[in-house]
XYZ file of C-alpha atoms in Angstrom:
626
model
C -35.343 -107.733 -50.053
C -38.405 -105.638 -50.906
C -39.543 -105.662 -47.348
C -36.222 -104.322 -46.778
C -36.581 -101.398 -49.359
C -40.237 -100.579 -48.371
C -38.581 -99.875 -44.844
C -35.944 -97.956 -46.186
C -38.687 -95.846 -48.321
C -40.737 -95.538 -45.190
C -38.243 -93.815 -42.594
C -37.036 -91.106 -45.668
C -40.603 -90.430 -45.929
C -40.679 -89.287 -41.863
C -37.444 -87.580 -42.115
C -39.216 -84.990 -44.782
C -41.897 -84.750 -42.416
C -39.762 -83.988 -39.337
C -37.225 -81.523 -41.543
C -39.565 -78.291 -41.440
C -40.068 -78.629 -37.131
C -36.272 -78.875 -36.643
C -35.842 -75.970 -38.684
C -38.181 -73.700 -36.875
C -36.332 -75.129 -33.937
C -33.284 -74.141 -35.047
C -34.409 -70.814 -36.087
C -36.412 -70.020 -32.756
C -33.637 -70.972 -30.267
C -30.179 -70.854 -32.255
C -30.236 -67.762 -33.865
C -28.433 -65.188 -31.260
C -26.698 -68.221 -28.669
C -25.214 -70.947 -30.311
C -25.720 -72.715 -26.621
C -29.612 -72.962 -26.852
C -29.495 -74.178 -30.430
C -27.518 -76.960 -29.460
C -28.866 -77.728 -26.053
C -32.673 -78.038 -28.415
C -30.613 -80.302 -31.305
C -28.925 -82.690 -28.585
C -32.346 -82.839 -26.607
C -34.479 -86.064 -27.793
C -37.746 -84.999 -25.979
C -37.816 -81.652 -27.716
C -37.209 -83.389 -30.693
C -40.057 -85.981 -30.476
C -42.638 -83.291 -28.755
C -43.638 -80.765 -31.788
C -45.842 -78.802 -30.100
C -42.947 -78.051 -27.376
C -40.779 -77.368 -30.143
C -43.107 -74.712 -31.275
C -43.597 -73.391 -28.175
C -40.227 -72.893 -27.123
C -39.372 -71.123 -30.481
C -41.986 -68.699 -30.095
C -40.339 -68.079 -26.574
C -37.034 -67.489 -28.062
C -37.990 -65.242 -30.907
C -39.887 -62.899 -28.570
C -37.074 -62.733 -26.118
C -34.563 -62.301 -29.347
C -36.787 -59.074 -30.262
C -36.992 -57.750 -26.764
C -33.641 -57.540 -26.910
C -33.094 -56.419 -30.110
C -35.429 -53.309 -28.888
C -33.464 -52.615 -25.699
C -30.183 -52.138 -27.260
C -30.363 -48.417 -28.546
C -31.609 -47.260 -25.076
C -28.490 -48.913 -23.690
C -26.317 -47.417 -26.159
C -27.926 -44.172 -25.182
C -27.569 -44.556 -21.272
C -24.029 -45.419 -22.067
C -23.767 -42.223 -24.027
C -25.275 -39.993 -21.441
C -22.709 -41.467 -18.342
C -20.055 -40.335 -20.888
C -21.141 -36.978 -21.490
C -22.061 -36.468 -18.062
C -18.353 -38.202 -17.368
C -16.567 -35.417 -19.617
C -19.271 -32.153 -19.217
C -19.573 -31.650 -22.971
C -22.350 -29.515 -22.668
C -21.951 -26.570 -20.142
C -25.354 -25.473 -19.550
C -25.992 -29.074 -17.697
C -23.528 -28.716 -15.243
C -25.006 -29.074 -11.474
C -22.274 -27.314 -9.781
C -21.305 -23.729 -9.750
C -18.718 -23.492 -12.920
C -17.263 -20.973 -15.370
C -19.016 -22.219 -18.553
C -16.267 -20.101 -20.378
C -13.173 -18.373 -19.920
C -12.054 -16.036 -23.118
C -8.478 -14.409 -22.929
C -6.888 -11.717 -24.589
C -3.605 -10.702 -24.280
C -1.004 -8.108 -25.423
C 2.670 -8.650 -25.488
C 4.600 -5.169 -26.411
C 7.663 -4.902 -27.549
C 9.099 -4.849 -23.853
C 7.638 -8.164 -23.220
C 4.971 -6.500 -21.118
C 2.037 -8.636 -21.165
C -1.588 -6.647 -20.967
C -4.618 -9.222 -20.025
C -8.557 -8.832 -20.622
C -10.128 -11.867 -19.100
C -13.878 -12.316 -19.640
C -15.395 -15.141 -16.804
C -18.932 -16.332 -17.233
C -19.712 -18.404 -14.302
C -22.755 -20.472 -13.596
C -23.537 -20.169 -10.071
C -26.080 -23.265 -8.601
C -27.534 -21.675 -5.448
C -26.649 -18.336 -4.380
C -23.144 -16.991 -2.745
C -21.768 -13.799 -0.947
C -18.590 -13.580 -2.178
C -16.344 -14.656 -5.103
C -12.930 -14.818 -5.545
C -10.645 -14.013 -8.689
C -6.880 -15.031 -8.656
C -3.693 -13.025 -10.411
C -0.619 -14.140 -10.670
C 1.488 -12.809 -7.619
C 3.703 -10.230 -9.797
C 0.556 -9.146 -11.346
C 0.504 -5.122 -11.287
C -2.754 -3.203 -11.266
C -5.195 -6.085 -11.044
C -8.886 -5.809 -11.180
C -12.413 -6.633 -11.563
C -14.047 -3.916 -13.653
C -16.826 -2.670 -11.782
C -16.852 -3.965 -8.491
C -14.580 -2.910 -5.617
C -12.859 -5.938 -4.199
C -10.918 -6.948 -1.271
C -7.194 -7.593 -1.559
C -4.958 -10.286 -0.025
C -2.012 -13.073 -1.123
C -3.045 -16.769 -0.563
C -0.803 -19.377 -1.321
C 1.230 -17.026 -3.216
C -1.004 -16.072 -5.906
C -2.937 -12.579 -5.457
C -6.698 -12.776 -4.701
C -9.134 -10.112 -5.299
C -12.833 -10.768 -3.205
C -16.284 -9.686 -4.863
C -18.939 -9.132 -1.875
C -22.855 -8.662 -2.431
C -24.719 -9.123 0.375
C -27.897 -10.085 -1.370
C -25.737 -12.869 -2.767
C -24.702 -13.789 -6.701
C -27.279 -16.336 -8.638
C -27.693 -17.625 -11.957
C -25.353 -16.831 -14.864
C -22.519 -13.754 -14.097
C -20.073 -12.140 -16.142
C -16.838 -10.515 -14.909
C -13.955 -9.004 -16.332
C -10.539 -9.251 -15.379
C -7.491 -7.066 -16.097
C -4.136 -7.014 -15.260
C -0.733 -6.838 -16.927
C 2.581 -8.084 -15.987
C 6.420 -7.696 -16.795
C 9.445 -9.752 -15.988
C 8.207 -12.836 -17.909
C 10.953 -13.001 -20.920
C 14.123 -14.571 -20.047
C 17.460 -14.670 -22.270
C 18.793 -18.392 -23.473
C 21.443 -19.172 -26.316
C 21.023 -16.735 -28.877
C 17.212 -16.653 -27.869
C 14.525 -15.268 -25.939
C 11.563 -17.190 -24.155
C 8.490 -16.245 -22.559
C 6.156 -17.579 -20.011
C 2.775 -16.463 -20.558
C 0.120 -17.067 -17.193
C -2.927 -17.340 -19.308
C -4.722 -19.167 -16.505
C -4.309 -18.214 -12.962
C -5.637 -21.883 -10.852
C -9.582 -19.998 -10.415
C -11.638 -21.514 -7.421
C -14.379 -23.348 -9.817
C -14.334 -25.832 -12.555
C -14.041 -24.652 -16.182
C -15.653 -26.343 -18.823
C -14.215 -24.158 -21.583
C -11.381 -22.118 -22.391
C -10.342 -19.819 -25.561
C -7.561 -17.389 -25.624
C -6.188 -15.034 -28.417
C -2.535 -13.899 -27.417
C -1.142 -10.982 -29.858
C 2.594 -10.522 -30.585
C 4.282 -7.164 -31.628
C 6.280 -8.845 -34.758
C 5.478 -12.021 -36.516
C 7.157 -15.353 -35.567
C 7.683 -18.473 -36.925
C 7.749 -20.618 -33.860
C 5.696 -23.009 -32.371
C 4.042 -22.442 -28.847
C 3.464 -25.131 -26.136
C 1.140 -25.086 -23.268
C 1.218 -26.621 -19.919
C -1.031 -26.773 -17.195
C -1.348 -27.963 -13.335
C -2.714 -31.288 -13.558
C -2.377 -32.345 -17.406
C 1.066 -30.872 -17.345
C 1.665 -31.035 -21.444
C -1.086 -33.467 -21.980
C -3.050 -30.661 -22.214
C -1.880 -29.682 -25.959
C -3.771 -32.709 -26.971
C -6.902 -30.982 -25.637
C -6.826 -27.946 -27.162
C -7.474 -26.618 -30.639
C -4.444 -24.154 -31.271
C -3.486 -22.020 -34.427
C -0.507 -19.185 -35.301
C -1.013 -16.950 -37.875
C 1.589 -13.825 -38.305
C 2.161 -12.652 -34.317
C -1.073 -14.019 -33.306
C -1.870 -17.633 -31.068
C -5.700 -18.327 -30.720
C -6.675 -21.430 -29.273
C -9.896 -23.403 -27.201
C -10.147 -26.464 -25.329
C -11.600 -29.214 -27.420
C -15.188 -30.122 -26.612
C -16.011 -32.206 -23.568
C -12.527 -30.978 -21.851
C -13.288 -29.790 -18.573
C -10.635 -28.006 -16.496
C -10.936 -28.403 -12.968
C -11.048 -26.184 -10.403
C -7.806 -24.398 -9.607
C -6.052 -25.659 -12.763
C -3.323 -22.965 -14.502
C -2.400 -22.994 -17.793
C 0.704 -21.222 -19.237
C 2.033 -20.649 -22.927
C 5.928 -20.533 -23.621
C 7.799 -19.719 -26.699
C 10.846 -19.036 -27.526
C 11.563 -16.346 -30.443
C 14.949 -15.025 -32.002
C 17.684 -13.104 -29.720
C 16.324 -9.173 -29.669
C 12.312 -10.227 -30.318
C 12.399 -7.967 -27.389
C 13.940 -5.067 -26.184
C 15.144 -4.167 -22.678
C 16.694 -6.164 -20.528
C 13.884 -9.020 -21.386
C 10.526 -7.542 -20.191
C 11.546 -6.093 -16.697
C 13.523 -2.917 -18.504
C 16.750 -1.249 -17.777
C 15.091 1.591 -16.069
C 12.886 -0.059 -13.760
C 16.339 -2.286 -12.758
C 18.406 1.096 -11.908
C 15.574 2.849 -10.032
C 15.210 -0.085 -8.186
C 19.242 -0.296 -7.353
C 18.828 3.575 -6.841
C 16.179 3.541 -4.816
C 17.888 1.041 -2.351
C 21.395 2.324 -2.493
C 20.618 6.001 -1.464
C 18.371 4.600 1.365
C 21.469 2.411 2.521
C 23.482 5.667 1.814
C 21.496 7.726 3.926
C 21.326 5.475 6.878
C 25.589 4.749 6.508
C 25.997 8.666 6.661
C 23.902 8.683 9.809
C 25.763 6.088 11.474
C 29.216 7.770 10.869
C 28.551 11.307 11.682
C 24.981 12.158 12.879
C 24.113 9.265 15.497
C 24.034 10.571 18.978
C 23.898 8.643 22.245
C 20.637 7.758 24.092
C 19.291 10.727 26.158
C 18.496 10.486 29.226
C 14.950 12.529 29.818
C 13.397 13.515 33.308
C 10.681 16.016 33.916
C 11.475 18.949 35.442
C 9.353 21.765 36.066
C 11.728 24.473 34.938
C 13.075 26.044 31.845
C 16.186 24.433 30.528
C 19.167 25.918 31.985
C 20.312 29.352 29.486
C 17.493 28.628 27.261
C 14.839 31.631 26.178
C 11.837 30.753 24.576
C 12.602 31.571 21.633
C 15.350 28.937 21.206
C 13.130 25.869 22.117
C 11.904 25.382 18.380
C 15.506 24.884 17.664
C 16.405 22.815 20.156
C 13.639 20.963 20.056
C 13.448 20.482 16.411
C 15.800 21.972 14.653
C 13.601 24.913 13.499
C 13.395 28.626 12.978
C 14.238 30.468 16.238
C 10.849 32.083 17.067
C 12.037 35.874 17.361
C 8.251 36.647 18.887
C 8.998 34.543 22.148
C 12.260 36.150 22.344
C 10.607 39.557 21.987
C 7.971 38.105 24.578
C 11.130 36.609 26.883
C 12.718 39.858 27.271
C 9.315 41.357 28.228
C 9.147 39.040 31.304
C 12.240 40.019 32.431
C 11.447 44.400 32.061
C 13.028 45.044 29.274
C 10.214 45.695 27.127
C 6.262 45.536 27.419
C 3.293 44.912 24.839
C 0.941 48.216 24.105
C -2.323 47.239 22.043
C -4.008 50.023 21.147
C -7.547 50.419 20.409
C -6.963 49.973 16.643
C -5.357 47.012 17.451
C -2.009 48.009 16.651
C 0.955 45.772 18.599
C 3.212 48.347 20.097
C 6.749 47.291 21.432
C 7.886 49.802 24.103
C 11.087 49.738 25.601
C 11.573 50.173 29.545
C 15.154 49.609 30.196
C 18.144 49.432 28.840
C 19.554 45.317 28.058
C 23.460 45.548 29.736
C 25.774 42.356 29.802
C 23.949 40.643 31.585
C 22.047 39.182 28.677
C 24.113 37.271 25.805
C 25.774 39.148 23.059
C 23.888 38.615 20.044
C 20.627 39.576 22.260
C 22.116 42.818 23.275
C 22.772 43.199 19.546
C 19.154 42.356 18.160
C 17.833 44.550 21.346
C 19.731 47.266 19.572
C 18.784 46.766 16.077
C 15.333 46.566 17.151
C 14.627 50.263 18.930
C 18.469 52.109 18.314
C 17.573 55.235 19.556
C 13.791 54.865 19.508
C 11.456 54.165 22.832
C 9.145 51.723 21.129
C 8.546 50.090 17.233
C 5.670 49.297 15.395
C 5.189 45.316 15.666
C 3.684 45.712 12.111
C 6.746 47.657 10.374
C 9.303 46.522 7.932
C 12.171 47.411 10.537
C 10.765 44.568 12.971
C 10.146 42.432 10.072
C 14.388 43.119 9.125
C 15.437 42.153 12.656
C 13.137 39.095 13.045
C 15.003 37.618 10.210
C 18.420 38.723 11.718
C 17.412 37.026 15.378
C 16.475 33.247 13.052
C 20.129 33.362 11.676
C 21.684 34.495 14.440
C 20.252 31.992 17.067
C 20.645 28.681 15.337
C 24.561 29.499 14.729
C 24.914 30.740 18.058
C 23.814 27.189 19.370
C 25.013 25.029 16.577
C 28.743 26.278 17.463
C 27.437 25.728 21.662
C 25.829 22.040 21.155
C 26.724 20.554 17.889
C 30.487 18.353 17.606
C 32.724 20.134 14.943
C 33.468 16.482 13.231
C 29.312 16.000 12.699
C 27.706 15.486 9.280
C 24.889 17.712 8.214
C 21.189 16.448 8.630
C 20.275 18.350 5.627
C 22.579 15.518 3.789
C 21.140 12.532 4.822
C 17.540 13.447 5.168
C 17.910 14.501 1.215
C 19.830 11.141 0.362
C 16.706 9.336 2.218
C 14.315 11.567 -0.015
C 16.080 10.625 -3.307
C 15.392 7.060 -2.445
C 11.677 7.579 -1.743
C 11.932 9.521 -4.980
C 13.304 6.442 -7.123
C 11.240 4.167 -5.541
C 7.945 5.958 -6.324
C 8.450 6.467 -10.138
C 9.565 2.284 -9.921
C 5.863 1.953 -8.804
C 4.045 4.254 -11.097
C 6.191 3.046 -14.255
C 3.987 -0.543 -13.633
C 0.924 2.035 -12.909
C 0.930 4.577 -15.090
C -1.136 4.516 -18.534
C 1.222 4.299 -21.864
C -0.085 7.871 -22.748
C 1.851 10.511 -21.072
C 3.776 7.805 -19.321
C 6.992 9.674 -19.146
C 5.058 12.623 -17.246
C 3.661 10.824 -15.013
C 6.898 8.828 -14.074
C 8.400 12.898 -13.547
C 5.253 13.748 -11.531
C 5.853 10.967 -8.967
C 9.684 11.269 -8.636
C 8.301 15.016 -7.594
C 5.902 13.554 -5.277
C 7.776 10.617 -3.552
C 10.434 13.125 -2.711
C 7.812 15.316 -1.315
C 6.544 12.231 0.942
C 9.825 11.637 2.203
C 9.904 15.329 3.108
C 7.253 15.154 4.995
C 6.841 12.059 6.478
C 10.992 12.755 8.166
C 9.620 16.250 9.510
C 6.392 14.599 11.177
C 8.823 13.836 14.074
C 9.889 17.364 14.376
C 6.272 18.519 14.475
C 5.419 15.991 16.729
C 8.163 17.353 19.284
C 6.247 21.119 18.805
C 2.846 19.001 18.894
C 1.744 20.798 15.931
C -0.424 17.837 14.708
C -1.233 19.132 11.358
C 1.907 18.835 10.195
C 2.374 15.046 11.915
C -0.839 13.765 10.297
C 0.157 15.221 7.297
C 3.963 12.968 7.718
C 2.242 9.947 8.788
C -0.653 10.617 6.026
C 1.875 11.063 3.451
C 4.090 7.838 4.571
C 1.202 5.627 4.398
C 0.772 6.783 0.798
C 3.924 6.399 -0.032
C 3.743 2.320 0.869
C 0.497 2.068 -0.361
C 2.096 3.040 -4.112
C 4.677 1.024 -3.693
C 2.551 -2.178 -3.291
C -0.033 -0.882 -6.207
C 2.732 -0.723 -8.385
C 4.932 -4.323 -7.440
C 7.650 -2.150 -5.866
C 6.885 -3.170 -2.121
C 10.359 -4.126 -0.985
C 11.862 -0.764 -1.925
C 9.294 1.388 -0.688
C 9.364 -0.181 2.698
C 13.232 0.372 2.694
C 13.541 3.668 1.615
C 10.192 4.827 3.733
C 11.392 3.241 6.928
C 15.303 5.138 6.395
C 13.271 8.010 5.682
C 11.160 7.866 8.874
C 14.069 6.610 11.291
C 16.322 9.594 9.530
C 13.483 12.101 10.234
C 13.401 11.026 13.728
C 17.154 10.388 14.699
C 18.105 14.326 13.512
C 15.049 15.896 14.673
C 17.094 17.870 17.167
C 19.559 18.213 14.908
C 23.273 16.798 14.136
C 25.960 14.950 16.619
C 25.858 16.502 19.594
C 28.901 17.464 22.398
C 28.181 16.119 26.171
C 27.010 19.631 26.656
C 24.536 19.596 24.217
C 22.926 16.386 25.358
C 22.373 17.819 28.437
C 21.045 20.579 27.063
C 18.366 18.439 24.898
C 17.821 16.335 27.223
C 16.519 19.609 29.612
C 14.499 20.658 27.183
C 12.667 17.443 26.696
C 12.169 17.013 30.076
C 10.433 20.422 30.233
C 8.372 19.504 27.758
C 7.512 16.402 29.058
C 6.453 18.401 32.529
C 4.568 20.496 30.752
C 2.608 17.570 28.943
C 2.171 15.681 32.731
C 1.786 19.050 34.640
C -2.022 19.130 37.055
C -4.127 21.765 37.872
C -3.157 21.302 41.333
C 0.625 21.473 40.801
C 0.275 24.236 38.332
C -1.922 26.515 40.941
C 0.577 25.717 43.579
C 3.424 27.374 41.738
C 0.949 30.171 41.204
C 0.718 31.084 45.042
C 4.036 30.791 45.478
C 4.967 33.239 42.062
C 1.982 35.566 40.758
C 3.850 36.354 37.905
C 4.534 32.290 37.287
C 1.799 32.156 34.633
C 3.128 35.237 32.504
C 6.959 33.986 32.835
C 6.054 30.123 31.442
C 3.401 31.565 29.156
C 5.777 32.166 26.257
C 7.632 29.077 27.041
C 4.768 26.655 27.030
C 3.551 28.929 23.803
C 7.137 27.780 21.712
C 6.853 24.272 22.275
C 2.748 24.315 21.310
C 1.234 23.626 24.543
C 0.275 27.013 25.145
C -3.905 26.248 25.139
C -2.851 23.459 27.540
C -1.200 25.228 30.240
C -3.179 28.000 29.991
C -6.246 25.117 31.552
C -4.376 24.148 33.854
C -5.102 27.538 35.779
C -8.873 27.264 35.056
C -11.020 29.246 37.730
C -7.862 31.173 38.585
C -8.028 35.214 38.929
C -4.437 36.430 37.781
C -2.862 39.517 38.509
C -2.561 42.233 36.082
C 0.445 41.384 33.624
C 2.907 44.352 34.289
C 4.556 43.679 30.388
C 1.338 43.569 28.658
C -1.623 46.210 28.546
C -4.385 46.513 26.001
C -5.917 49.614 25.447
C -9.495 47.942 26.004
C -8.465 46.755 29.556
C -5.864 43.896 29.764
C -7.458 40.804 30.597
C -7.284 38.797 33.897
C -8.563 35.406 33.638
C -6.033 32.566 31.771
C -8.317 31.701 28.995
C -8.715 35.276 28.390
C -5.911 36.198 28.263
C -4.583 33.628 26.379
C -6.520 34.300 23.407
C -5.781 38.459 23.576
C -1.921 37.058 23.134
C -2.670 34.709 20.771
C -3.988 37.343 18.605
C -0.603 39.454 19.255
C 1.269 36.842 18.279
C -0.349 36.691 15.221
C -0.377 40.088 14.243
C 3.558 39.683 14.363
C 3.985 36.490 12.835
C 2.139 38.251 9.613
C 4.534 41.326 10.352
C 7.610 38.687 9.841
C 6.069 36.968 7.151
C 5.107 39.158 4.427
């Protein structure tokens, strides 16, 4: 029995020796896995071999501290991925990006929205060109202080930024434009659509805006956008205070490249006045502006349109015709009362005396019988009476060159005109009123608030005064005066280019192309009778010989006629191609005209002669003029 108890005694006393090695054991291995702790517990050989037990538990607590050390760098590489992941921080970007976008907008009462945009973008490299979207009813868009390059892509409006040394670093731009048409009615309310953000062609890591109301409002906005649709009021930081929304994207948001955003809200029923943003007037000058176009080219149709002419050259004068009814004929002008004058000189019954101070004396050599029309026997009359010449520069020729343009176009408006035909006058004014209307449409999106009403009067004025010209380019084209058609076509080019400035494309292309088909359909005037075709159609194909005619053809009519060059002279000189039929006799000697003598010594070569004329003509044109 006491052997028994001294064995007892004896293994307690090597279980207190082996309790301090199996706790360092279990504090070396154990602590972070439970799986080595037990592995070293269950193992008999670590648990006999002390010095292995030491061993390994200095092993374990080094590796437990090594990791306990590596930790906070993970954390910190797991903290940069994120960052980098959302772009909190701007300035570390490595891709060309707006680091900010701030946006202010105005809403007047009219719903008219007014945008300042301000774009900071970070460019990585170095680029030519840079491109700034609007949305597509945007009117007067811009980047202030660059010129840009228009166009429409994907139906948004684009404005291009060029530098041929390129953009780098960190740039700054400013955008303005403002819009209308973006309030629309509901029950007893009104809502508008506000484009804050136009889809831009580079990423956006931040975005504020400050929209400003004309009245206070109680209502809550929301916010959509392209990709986040209206996730994208959980990114943003937004606040109303009396008729004023600010907001910002919340940090780390970034937008990405072509992403929109748009505000809404919807206010009480008469928030805004008009007819919700676009305004009464702009809707009436629009339904103006098309109506009298469509008016103009209905009254055409019904009682000016004429049938096709048929036009060949032909080498003489239209058949009855003086010179001094081609501008009529041709165009539906003034009679020229100098060709007539220089007409019945051809033909005897009068001659040109230039004295030597230049003074333009009309002689008279015979007497006109019936053998010339009646109201030319008449003006012949007025003209001398019982006198044997008059002073081209008097009063008295002045008086019956005014008599001879009324007389002439009524004689042939009874001769060539239908009795049942409408009156050019009418439709080329109807065609001007739309021009008119469609103009101020434009300049009402164009024009500054101050003085706005003046300027909308000053380009009703001035659209009318396109129209104008650009329908009576086609009559100076047919009298190749090309002043006056450069001036039409000048003026009808402005007149679209307004229209687009100011949003008002469609009508401005309606109204300018009834203006310039109007102009062009009644440039010879009203419906015509068969006889009156033919008539046209004579005198176009003179004109078109005259425009075709070679030296060689034009010297061959010489030797058979001497006097051909003075008899077509005053024709060619009524139609404007005087200078160019006078060239066609280049190197010619002519013989002495027998109706026209200058005190100096009448000239004898064409271009000579020409010019001595020329300044005739003039002398009397001032004569009728003054």
């Amino acid at each position: 029995m006491k052997r028994l108890i001294a064995l007892l005694a004896a293994l307690c006393c090597l279980a207190a020796l082996l309790t301090p090695v199996w706790a360092v054991q279990d504090e070396g291995t154990g602590a972070d896995t439970g799986e080595t702790g037990t592995a070293a517990t269950d193992t008999g050989d670590t648990a006999e071999d002390p010095d292995a037990s030491g061993e390994g538990g200095e092993d374990a607590t080094d590796s437990a501290a090594s990791d306990s050390e590596t930790d906070p760098e993970a954390d910190q590489a797991a903290d940069a991925e994120t960052d980098s992941e959302t772009g909190s921080d701007p300035a570390a970007l490595t891709e060309t990006a707006f680091q900010s976008v701030t946006i202010t907008c105005t809403v007047d009462e009219s719903g008219r929205a007014y945008f300042q945009e301000t774009l900071e973008l970070s460019i990585v490299g170095s680029v030519q060109e840079i491109t700034f979207t609007f949305p597509a009813e945007a009117k007067s868009p811009k980047v202030d202080g660059y010129k840009t390059k228009s166009s429409t892509e994907n139906g948004v409006r684009v404005l291009t930024v060029s530098n041929d040394a390129g953009f780098t670093g960190v740039q700054t731009f400013q955008l303005s434009f403002n819009q209308t048409g973006l309030v629309t009615a509901g029950e007893a309310s009104q809502t508008i659509r506000l484009p804050l953000l136009s889809p831009q062609a580079y990423p956006i890591a931040a975005v504020s805006f400050s929209v400003t109301f004309p009245e206070n409002f109680s209502s809550t906005p929301s916010f959509e956008s392209g990709y986040y649709k209206d996730v994208i009021e959980d990114m943003m930081t937004v606040s109303t205070s009396g008729g004023v929304v600010t907001g910002i994207t919340n940090k780390g948001t970034v937008l990405n490249d072509n992403e929109t955003l748009t505000m809404s809200l919807t206010l009480p029923e008469g928030y805004f006045s008009g007819n919700f943003g676009e305004g009464i007037g702009a809707i009436v000058l629009l339904v103006l502006s098309i109506l009298f176009a469509l008016l103009g080219l209905f009254y055409w149709f019904r009682l000016l349109r004429n049938k096709t002419l048929r036009v060949s050259a032909r080498s003489l004068p239209p058949d009855g015709v003086n010179p001094g009814d081609l501008p009529f004929l041709l165009a539906g002008g003034d009679a020229d009362f100098n060709m007539l004058v220089s007409y019945w000189a051809s033909l005897g019954y009068v001659s040109f005396f230039i004295n030597q101070a230049g003074h333009v004396i009309i002689r008279r050599r015979m007497e006109m019988g019936n053998e010339r029309r009646a109201y030319e026997r008449k003006l012949f009359l007025l003209l001398f009476g019982d006198e044997s010449y008059c002073d081209g520069a008097s009063l008295h020729y002045k008086k019956v060159g005014s008599k001879a343009m009324t007389v002439i176009p009524r004689y042939w408006a009874r001769r060539i005109f239908d009795k049942r035909s409408g009156s050019p006058f009418l439709a080329q004014l109807l065609c001007c009123l739309a021009c008119a209307c469609s103009t101020t449409l434009a300049m009402d999106a164009l024009a500054p608030e101050s003085m706005h009403f003046l300027f909308l009067i000053a380009s009703f004025i001035a659209g009318f005064a396109f129209s104008y010209c650009l329908q009576k380019a086609a009559s100076a084209y047919y009298l190749n005066d090309w002043v006056r058609t450069g001036i039409g076509v000048s003026c009808g080019f402005l007149l679209l280019l307004v229209g687009l400035l100011g949003g008002a494309g469609l009508a401005t292309v309606i109204a300018g192309g009834a203006s310039a088909f109007v102009g062009w359909q009644t440039a010879h005037g009203g419906r015509r009778k068969p006889e009156g075709d033919d008539i046209v159609a004579q005198t176009l194909g003179f004109r078109r010989f005259l425009l075709n005619a070679t030296d060689h053809h034009a010297q061959q009519m010489l030797r058979r006629d001497p006097q051909y060059f003075y008899k077509m002279l005053p024709y060619a000189e009524a139609m404007g191609q005087g200078r160019r039929f006078t060239a066609l006799f280049h190197g010619v000697r002519l013989e002495t005209c027998p109706w026209y003598e200058v005190a100096k010594g009448t000239p004898t070569t064409p271009a000579a002669f020409y010019d001595h004329y020329c300044e005739t003509l003039a002398i009397l044109n001032v004569s009728i003029r003054k």
